[in-house]
Amino acid sequence: GTLWSKFKFGSTRKATTGMMGSKKTGLVELWMTDDPSLPMRARVTAFITNAQRNLINAFEEIDPNYKFLLDPWTRASGGNGVSGVLSSARAEPKFAEENPSVLEKAGINISMVHGKMPPSAIAQMKANHSSIPYDPASNASLPYFAGGISIVIHPRNPHAPTIHANYRYFELTSDPKEGEEPETIAWWFGGGSDLTPSYLYEEDAIHFHQALYNACQPSGPSTYPVFKKWCDEYFHLSHRGESRGIGGIFYDDLCNEPHHRMPNAGPGERPNEKEEIFTLMKSCVEAFLPSYLPILKRRMNMPYTEQQRRWQLLRRGRYVEFNLVHDRGTKFGLQTPGIRIESVLMSLPETARWEYRTDLGEEEGTPEAELLATLKSGGIDWLSKAKQEVC
Amino acid sequence: GTLWSKFKFGSTRKATTGMMGSKKTGLVELWMTDDPSLPMRARVTAFITNAQRNLINAFEEIDPNYKFLLDPWTRASGGNGVSGVLSSARAEPKFAEENPSVLEKAGINISMVHGKMPPSAIAQMKANHSSIPYDPASNASLPYFAGGISIVIHPRNPHAPTIHANYRYFELTSDPKEGEEPETIAWWFGGGSDLTPSYLYEEDAIHFHQALYNACQPSGPSTYPVFKKWCDEYFHLSHRGESRGIGGIFYDDLCNEPHHRMPNAGPGERPNEKEEIFTLMKSCVEAFLPSYLPILKRRMNMPYTEQQRRWQLLRRGRYVEFNLVHDRGTKFGLQTPGIRIESVLMSLPETARWEYRTDLGEEEGTPEAELLATLKSGGIDWLSKAKQEVC
């Protein structure tokens, strides 16, 4: 249609800010390519498309014997996406055994879906977005767009943590007339990133949170503390009384309306306008590699025992439990007829394990028990910990 | 209390019907110990307690190097249970490697819980049990009892199927006066058993269904066909469009009222009275070993490849998905505050696996593809298949 043809993939305009990305491919030029004259859905699509390629390049440098499978798909009722998957299960078993991948399973995916939002769903959205100019009595459906990038990296080494991130943009529009752009009548951004170690290295947790703090801080002092707390609340396995990991950031429904988690944040204390909130999204996505690669690199070649591997697989069982039982996105996906199930469940680890009343983690003073104690603590202020250590 | 002290565990009365069970232990005598003068909750408790021990004995004969851990528990708000678990993860790693267990993970559990049912839950129950003499306006809670046996066996060999069974009795009572028995004001039985192979052996599927047919048939011709269809409907992963396995039987809310799945079943066509429905439960529990052991014994020592093991673990991933996403009992457990999470999740396999768009099962004509085709067929009439083969 009109809208999609305006996308400037492969634009030759130079990036205004240099960033990481593979020198081999020259994709660094595209990383920050952005044309503010385009509608936001097109800018988000261009940004996540290039982010996906740069992230895949970076992880292929870490894992030079393996390639991500790029798996594009289209959705019958509107939209498309590209799944990017690294799995050593796809390699010849002998090769995989002799050349174990650093990443046991990794997915770096983008999706841009659109369709018609039914009246009941619009009514629910009005709870968080009171300005939506919609009369429930009209009983009309409205076009929506949702575009996002989703990342899950499960390294093989038990000392290297799993990381997850997801950043997305959502909008409701008017029904466009033939040949015209639809009018945006509501929009918001959401996202977050969190780290799930099997063994706790305080320096890793501090590094990760510091990188997220650095990414959020330019958007206002209310961002990181609010998003950090939200993350601790969201990634919680209530049936275990455990956090999934050591947290990170999480936010949703960010738009130019008052936000229920930042009711008193004045100008400059939070991002208020669309451009500012997109800047926050870009900053967070760009922080992904700096937040994680230094940790992965210092853990990925550490020696480990069979027992440590077993503990890691038990922790991956918890990861499966969170995703199948609690995660809103997964639950929504599983309930949606005709959804692409392989994409919905790509976040699951290659292997997970459940033991009845395992002895691992039971013995006080062990690293396994130390992790459990942290996960049961309800959330730790890692940045204060960093300051304490400096003093 | 009064009720529980009447239990006749270890009664010296002879069983009226001889059954399987370990000759070593003499527990065969207890298998059918039953005192019809006791309240049904006590009879069910005695039956499942002895069934648990006989089943554990039978599987320890299959796996002579391993013992089930008997793990008794009590529930703060009322009731108790005994989990019986075999897991080679509890053995010394070197011993386990040199003496791999036949059963990778097995749970044979009983629970007898009681408490107060809140008015909202009673109101829901009245939907299926219209005779409950309860006035919602009274806003009163009522005492309940739920007793059952739950079995999940995950063998190690990919050619040997996983089996699951659960049989339970539920009742609502009046608030008993001091020193008196409570009056039962509503009761019902539920249960079922289903088989989940990684590789399809038609003779196994036919044997399993034949054994369940034999167990149900004395209770009336309406039982097996109705329970078989119900099982196919219940153990279905809607998000995959697949059955969990090759089915079995499933029933619930069986009592002396009309049943919505057997509306036209006259006298003799279904079990109508409490004694008849308890007989059905006993018959089904007693059919567990005959339905499964012959299959396990002919598959447990078959040679297998790494790829077959990988396929088994992928199928176990589906098992995890069913239990965490669809199974009503597990979902109820996960949402219940203070529940014993280790018991709720004991049904999960020791190891499970997820691959993005795995190649296994994709190639037509392979045993993996053959299983998938069966699971996507929506349910097969195995007993007609058996008859066709005889003709």
Tab-separated table of C-alpha atoms in Angstrom, chain A residues 217-355:
chain	number	residue	atom	x	y	z
A	217	GLN	CA	18.857	8.485	32.054
A	218	PRO	CA	18.928	10.926	29.067
A	219	SER	CA	15.146	10.434	28.831
A	220	GLY	CA	14.634	11.742	32.358
A	221	PRO	CA	15.397	10.742	35.953
A	222	SER	CA	12.016	9.040	36.415
A	223	THR	CA	12.689	6.395	33.793
A	224	TYR	CA	15.235	3.922	35.166
A	225	PRO	CA	13.931	3.684	38.773
A	226	VAL	CA	10.327	3.241	37.644
A	227	PHE	CA	11.200	0.759	34.882
A	228	LYS	CA	13.539	-1.182	37.179
A	229	LYS	CA	10.828	-1.688	39.798
A	230	TRP	CA	8.276	-2.589	37.125
A	231	CYS	CA	10.668	-5.217	35.776
A	232	ASP	CA	11.108	-6.789	39.232
A	233	GLU	CA	7.332	-6.964	39.558
A	234	TYR	CA	6.684	-8.370	36.093
A	235	PHE	CA	9.332	-11.097	35.876
A	236	HIS	CA	8.166	-12.839	39.004
A	237	LEU	CA	7.082	-16.466	39.324
A	238	SER	CA	4.380	-16.132	41.961
A	239	HIS	CA	3.956	-19.929	42.156
A	240	ARG	CA	7.639	-20.246	43.126
A	241	GLY	CA	8.013	-17.040	45.117
A	242	GLU	CA	11.041	-16.312	42.925
A	243	SER	CA	12.126	-13.653	40.480
A	244	ARG	CA	13.017	-15.008	37.049
A	245	GLY	CA	16.419	-13.354	37.178
A	246	ILE	CA	18.212	-10.257	38.423
A	247	GLY	CA	15.843	-7.866	36.671
A	248	GLY	CA	16.482	-5.011	34.302
A	249	ILE	CA	13.871	-2.620	32.940
A	250	PHE	CA	10.262	-2.985	31.818
A	251	TYR	CA	7.782	-0.371	30.624
A	252	ASP	CA	4.514	-0.221	28.731
A	253	ASP	CA	1.842	2.228	27.582
A	254	LEU	CA	4.332	5.107	27.291
A	255	CYS	CA	2.714	7.944	25.346
A	256	ASN	CA	2.005	11.659	25.659
A	257	GLU	CA	-0.645	11.105	28.320
A	258	PRO	CA	-0.113	10.956	32.098
A	259	HIS	CA	1.287	7.567	33.116
A	260	HIS	CA	-0.017	5.703	36.150
A	261	ARG	CA	3.514	4.733	37.243
A	262	MET	CA	4.886	8.274	36.874
A	263	PRO	CA	1.919	10.416	37.940
A	264	ASN	CA	3.992	13.311	39.255
A	265	ALA	CA	6.788	13.353	36.675
A	266	GLY	CA	7.057	16.890	35.313
A	267	PRO	CA	8.628	18.068	32.054
A	268	GLY	CA	12.137	16.663	31.613
A	269	GLU	CA	11.602	13.979	34.215
A	270	ARG	CA	10.133	11.508	31.738
A	271	PRO	CA	9.850	11.352	27.929
A	272	ASN	CA	6.495	12.894	27.048
A	273	GLU	CA	6.386	13.321	23.301
A	274	LYS	CA	6.410	10.681	20.600
A	275	GLU	CA	9.857	11.687	19.367
A	276	GLU	CA	11.279	11.499	22.917
A	277	ILE	CA	9.792	8.079	23.554
A	278	PHE	CA	11.117	6.750	20.248
A	279	THR	CA	14.527	8.122	21.261
A	280	LEU	CA	14.252	6.137	24.496
A	281	MET	CA	13.425	2.977	22.517
A	282	LYS	CA	16.410	3.513	20.219
A	283	SER	CA	18.679	4.196	23.179
A	284	CYS	CA	17.576	0.985	24.893
A	285	VAL	CA	17.988	-1.166	21.776
A	286	GLU	CA	21.421	0.354	21.177
A	287	ALA	CA	22.325	-0.462	24.782
A	288	PHE	CA	21.626	-4.149	24.235
A	289	LEU	CA	25.085	-5.169	23.064
A	290	PRO	CA	27.041	-2.963	25.535
A	291	SER	CA	24.852	-4.284	28.367
A	292	TYR	CA	25.433	-7.924	27.486
A	293	LEU	CA	28.477	-8.670	25.323
A	294	PRO	CA	31.107	-7.882	28.005
A	295	ILE	CA	29.312	-10.294	30.356
A	296	LEU	CA	28.989	-13.011	27.730
A	297	LYS	CA	32.636	-12.675	26.725
A	298	ARG	CA	33.961	-13.066	30.250
A	299	ARG	CA	31.745	-16.075	31.044
A	300	MET	CA	31.426	-18.033	27.784
A	301	ASN	CA	34.711	-19.906	28.086
A	302	MET	CA	34.738	-20.568	31.831
A	303	PRO	CA	35.202	-24.231	32.752
A	304	TYR	CA	32.124	-25.858	34.234
A	305	THR	CA	31.072	-29.159	35.796
A	306	GLU	CA	28.222	-31.494	34.930
A	307	GLN	CA	26.502	-30.396	38.116
A	308	GLN	CA	26.682	-26.759	37.041
A	309	ARG	CA	25.174	-27.690	33.692
A	310	ARG	CA	22.416	-29.578	35.523
A	311	TRP	CA	21.678	-26.517	37.664
A	312	GLN	CA	21.523	-24.359	34.539
A	313	LEU	CA	18.955	-26.722	32.996
A	314	LEU	CA	16.883	-26.636	36.178
A	315	ARG	CA	16.918	-22.830	35.998
A	316	ARG	CA	15.852	-23.089	32.349
A	317	GLY	CA	12.889	-25.118	33.598
A	318	ARG	CA	11.918	-22.032	35.591
A	319	TYR	CA	12.314	-19.961	32.442
A	320	VAL	CA	9.858	-22.278	30.655
A	321	GLU	CA	7.458	-21.990	33.583
A	322	PHE	CA	7.545	-18.199	33.465
A	323	ASN	CA	7.017	-18.016	29.730
A	324	LEU	CA	4.201	-20.580	29.531
A	325	VAL	CA	2.410	-19.678	32.768
A	326	HIS	CA	2.956	-15.959	33.362
A	327	ASP	CA	4.252	-14.099	30.318
A	328	ARG	CA	1.454	-11.979	28.872
A	329	GLY	CA	2.808	-11.992	25.343
A	330	THR	CA	3.151	-15.774	25.234
A	331	LYS	CA	-0.268	-16.337	26.763
A	332	PHE	CA	-1.802	-13.958	24.240
A	333	GLY	CA	-0.014	-15.789	21.440
A	334	LEU	CA	-1.149	-19.221	22.587
A	335	GLN	CA	-4.756	-18.066	22.680
A	336	THR	CA	-4.710	-16.376	19.276
A	337	PRO	CA	-6.082	-18.613	16.511
A	338	GLY	CA	-3.817	-18.930	13.510
A	339	ILE	CA	-0.777	-17.429	15.219
A	340	ARG	CA	2.672	-18.666	14.208
A	341	ILE	CA	3.400	-20.964	17.128
A	342	GLU	CA	7.097	-21.447	16.293
A	343	SER	CA	7.631	-17.703	16.734
A	344	VAL	CA	5.616	-17.492	19.932
A	345	LEU	CA	7.574	-20.302	21.575
A	346	MET	CA	10.998	-19.443	20.182
A	347	SER	CA	11.939	-17.918	23.526
A	348	LEU	CA	11.960	-21.373	25.133
A	349	PRO	CA	15.417	-22.800	25.829
A	350	GLU	CA	16.716	-25.740	23.823
A	351	THR	CA	16.790	-27.916	26.930
A	352	ALA	CA	15.116	-27.634	30.315
A	353	ARG	CA	14.938	-29.884	33.313
A	354	TRP	CA	12.662	-30.632	36.254
A	355	GLU	CA	13.629	-32.670	39.288
